[in-house]
């Protein structure tokens, strides 16, 4: 098994660039949200896999914030990094940038947080290395992760309660 020593956030950072084409856009000429979400999940999974050195599964897509319209022809760069790790889970932050290549500029178009769980050979949760920040930006994401973890736990509890309520309701009808 791989060492569970701490890993720098930079060690598992992943980049993916792609251009938006007409088949990727809706009737308004902007990127389909689902297309972007599929790209987010893919790059986040690769990032989590690099960090854990194990098979990983998406436990939740915690948020996807669309901050700026992404249009046909735009060049996007997805940047994923593990911003926090628990015992077997990892929070992955994905930033989606619009690249203005001729002017050498980038603009944040979307931001997403996902949670992944590392699995052992039997498909059970398995420990992952701790993660540590090095840059100021990484420190901010790492330091603010605890609050996101608590919101995630509360939301998961609410989801379980909702599922229980719906299940009981369906059996009464």
GROMACS .gro file of C-alpha atoms in nm:
model
  173
    1UNK     CA    1   0.000   0.000   0.000
    2UNK     CA    2   0.111   0.356  -0.066
    3UNK     CA    3   0.254   0.564   0.214
    4UNK     CA    4   0.004   0.771   0.411
    5UNK     CA    5   0.252   1.052   0.462
    6UNK     CA    6   0.117   1.402   0.415
    7UNK     CA    7   0.101   1.531   0.059
    8UNK     CA    8   0.122   1.886  -0.064
    9UNK     CA    9  -0.192   2.015  -0.236
   10UNK     CA   10   0.026   2.080  -0.542
   11UNK     CA   11   0.120   1.710  -0.567
   12UNK     CA   12  -0.222   1.601  -0.693
   13UNK     CA   13  -0.326   1.917  -0.878
   14UNK     CA   14  -0.468   1.844  -1.224
   15UNK     CA   15  -0.528   2.072  -1.523
   16UNK     CA   16  -0.754   2.017  -1.823
   17UNK     CA   17  -0.819   2.262  -2.106
   18UNK     CA   18  -1.083   2.241  -2.376
   19UNK     CA   19  -1.267   2.464  -2.618
   20UNK     CA   20  -1.644   2.509  -2.613
   21UNK     CA   21  -1.805   2.406  -2.943
   22UNK     CA   22  -2.162   2.454  -3.072
   23UNK     CA   23  -2.270   2.101  -2.968
   24UNK     CA   24  -2.168   2.191  -2.609
   25UNK     CA   25  -2.406   2.489  -2.591
   26UNK     CA   26  -2.774   2.551  -2.531
   27UNK     CA   27  -3.017   2.774  -2.724
   28UNK     CA   28  -2.858   3.081  -2.561
   29UNK     CA   29  -2.513   2.990  -2.692
   30UNK     CA   30  -2.379   2.915  -2.344
   31UNK     CA   31  -2.226   2.593  -2.216
   32UNK     CA   32  -2.471   2.326  -2.099
   33UNK     CA   33  -2.439   2.300  -1.722
   34UNK     CA   34  -2.440   1.920  -1.743
   35UNK     CA   35  -2.146   1.922  -1.985
   36UNK     CA   36  -1.945   2.132  -1.743
   37UNK     CA   37  -2.049   1.912  -1.451
   38UNK     CA   38  -1.929   1.598  -1.632
   39UNK     CA   39  -1.591   1.764  -1.694
   40UNK     CA   40  -1.575   1.873  -1.329
   41UNK     CA   41  -1.644   1.519  -1.203
   42UNK     CA   42  -1.385   1.370  -1.438
   43UNK     CA   43  -1.100   1.604  -1.343
   44UNK     CA   44  -1.189   1.591  -0.973
   45UNK     CA   45  -1.182   1.210  -0.979
   46UNK     CA   46  -0.838   1.210  -1.141
   47UNK     CA   47  -0.716   1.456  -0.877
   48UNK     CA   48  -0.855   1.244  -0.590
   49UNK     CA   49  -0.705   0.929  -0.743
   50UNK     CA   50  -0.362   1.096  -0.761
   51UNK     CA   51  -0.389   1.199  -0.396
   52UNK     CA   52  -0.518   0.869  -0.259
   53UNK     CA   53  -0.323   0.642  -0.493
   54UNK     CA   54  -0.635   0.423  -0.482
   55UNK     CA   55  -0.967   0.381  -0.658
   56UNK     CA   56  -1.203   0.663  -0.565
   57UNK     CA   57  -1.575   0.725  -0.598
   58UNK     CA   58  -1.771   1.048  -0.601
   59UNK     CA   59  -1.954   1.072  -0.267
   60UNK     CA   60  -2.115   1.407  -0.343
   61UNK     CA   61  -2.108   1.710  -0.562
   62UNK     CA   62  -2.129   1.967  -0.287
   63UNK     CA   63  -2.165   2.276  -0.501
   64UNK     CA   64  -2.136   2.407  -0.853
   65UNK     CA   65  -2.149   2.783  -0.876
   66UNK     CA   66  -2.187   2.931  -1.223
   67UNK     CA   67  -2.029   3.276  -1.191
   68UNK     CA   68  -2.000   3.391  -1.553
   69UNK     CA   69  -2.156   3.276  -1.880
   70UNK     CA   70  -1.935   3.041  -2.080
   71UNK     CA   71  -1.991   3.091  -2.452
   72UNK     CA   72  -1.933   2.904  -2.773
   73UNK     CA   73  -1.566   2.938  -2.869
   74UNK     CA   74  -1.439   3.003  -2.515
   75UNK     CA   75  -1.127   2.819  -2.403
   76UNK     CA   76  -1.175   2.670  -2.056
   77UNK     CA   77  -0.918   2.547  -1.811
   78UNK     CA   78  -1.033   2.325  -1.526
   79UNK     CA   79  -0.799   2.319  -1.225
   80UNK     CA   80  -0.860   2.057  -0.956
   81UNK     CA   81  -0.689   2.023  -0.619
   82UNK     CA   82  -0.749   1.831  -0.299
   83UNK     CA   83  -0.825   2.108  -0.052
   84UNK     CA   84  -0.894   1.889   0.251
   85UNK     CA   85  -0.873   1.524   0.351
   86UNK     CA   86  -1.046   1.328   0.623
   87UNK     CA   87  -0.978   0.969   0.716
   88UNK     CA   88  -1.096   0.818   0.385
   89UNK     CA   89  -1.255   1.117   0.214
   90UNK     CA   90  -1.119   1.411   0.020
   91UNK     CA   91  -1.268   1.748  -0.067
   92UNK     CA   92  -1.171   1.846  -0.421
   93UNK     CA   93  -1.200   2.205  -0.538
   94UNK     CA   94  -1.236   2.265  -0.911
   95UNK     CA   95  -1.191   2.611  -1.057
   96UNK     CA   96  -1.312   2.671  -1.412
   97UNK     CA   97  -1.136   2.956  -1.588
   98UNK     CA   98  -1.212   3.124  -1.920
   99UNK     CA   99  -0.881   3.180  -2.096
  100UNK     CA  100  -0.834   3.494  -2.303
  101UNK     CA  101  -0.524   3.364  -2.477
  102UNK     CA  102  -0.449   3.665  -2.706
  103UNK     CA  103  -0.454   3.898  -2.404
  104UNK     CA  104  -0.296   3.650  -2.162
  105UNK     CA  105  -0.588   3.682  -1.915
  106UNK     CA  106  -0.798   3.439  -1.714
  107UNK     CA  107  -1.137   3.490  -1.556
  108UNK     CA  108  -1.305   3.262  -1.301
  109UNK     CA  109  -1.628   3.136  -1.461
  110UNK     CA  110  -1.733   2.863  -1.218
  111UNK     CA  111  -1.631   2.698  -0.892
  112UNK     CA  112  -1.715   2.355  -0.760
  113UNK     CA  113  -1.651   2.141  -0.452
  114UNK     CA  114  -1.688   1.764  -0.455
  115UNK     CA  115  -1.624   1.488  -0.205
  116UNK     CA  116  -1.454   1.161  -0.298
  117UNK     CA  117  -1.394   0.847  -0.094
  118UNK     CA  118  -1.096   0.617  -0.146
  119UNK     CA  119  -1.173   0.244  -0.167
  120UNK     CA  120  -0.966  -0.063  -0.089
  121UNK     CA  121  -0.962  -0.380  -0.301
  122UNK     CA  122  -1.290  -0.496  -0.143
  123UNK     CA  123  -1.465  -0.167  -0.221
  124UNK     CA  124  -1.458  -0.043   0.140
  125UNK     CA  125  -1.343   0.305   0.248
  126UNK     CA  126  -0.968   0.316   0.310
  127UNK     CA  127  -0.737   0.579   0.464
  128UNK     CA  128  -0.595   0.864   0.257
  129UNK     CA  129  -0.294   1.086   0.322
  130UNK     CA  130  -0.341   1.418   0.495
  131UNK     CA  131  -0.301   1.721   0.270
  132UNK     CA  132  -0.114   2.042   0.342
  133UNK     CA  133  -0.111   2.383   0.170
  134UNK     CA  134   0.192   2.579   0.057
  135UNK     CA  135   0.067   2.891  -0.125
  136UNK     CA  136  -0.157   3.165   0.017
  137UNK     CA  137  -0.446   3.052  -0.205
  138UNK     CA  138  -0.404   2.690  -0.095
  139UNK     CA  139  -0.392   2.799   0.270
  140UNK     CA  140  -0.724   2.982   0.228
  141UNK     CA  141  -0.896   2.681   0.069
  142UNK     CA  142  -0.753   2.448   0.334
  143UNK     CA  143  -0.840   2.673   0.630
  144UNK     CA  144  -1.199   2.729   0.512
  145UNK     CA  145  -1.257   2.358   0.446
  146UNK     CA  146  -1.370   2.275   0.801
  147UNK     CA  147  -1.680   2.495   0.763
  148UNK     CA  148  -1.764   2.328   0.431
  149UNK     CA  149  -1.720   1.984   0.591
  150UNK     CA  150  -1.967   2.075   0.867
  151UNK     CA  151  -2.223   2.205   0.613
  152UNK     CA  152  -2.175   1.886   0.411
  153UNK     CA  153  -2.240   1.668   0.717
  154UNK     CA  154  -2.555   1.864   0.803
  155UNK     CA  155  -2.679   1.839   0.444
  156UNK     CA  156  -2.612   1.463   0.437
  157UNK     CA  157  -2.809   1.418   0.760
  158UNK     CA  158  -3.097   1.615   0.611
  159UNK     CA  159  -3.084   1.406   0.293
  160UNK     CA  160  -3.104   1.084   0.495
  161UNK     CA  161  -3.401   1.219   0.690
  162UNK     CA  162  -3.574   1.320   0.367
  163UNK     CA  163  -3.514   0.976   0.217
  164UNK     CA  164  -3.654   0.811   0.530
  165UNK     CA  165  -3.965   1.034   0.517
  166UNK     CA  166  -4.024   0.965   0.147
  167UNK     CA  167  -3.974   0.589   0.198
  168UNK     CA  168  -4.229   0.581   0.480
  169UNK     CA  169  -4.473   0.791   0.280
  170UNK     CA  170  -4.453   0.559  -0.022
  171UNK     CA  171  -4.534   0.253   0.189
  172UNK     CA  172  -4.845   0.421   0.337
  173UNK     CA  173  -5.004   0.489   0.000
   0.00000   0.00000   0.00000
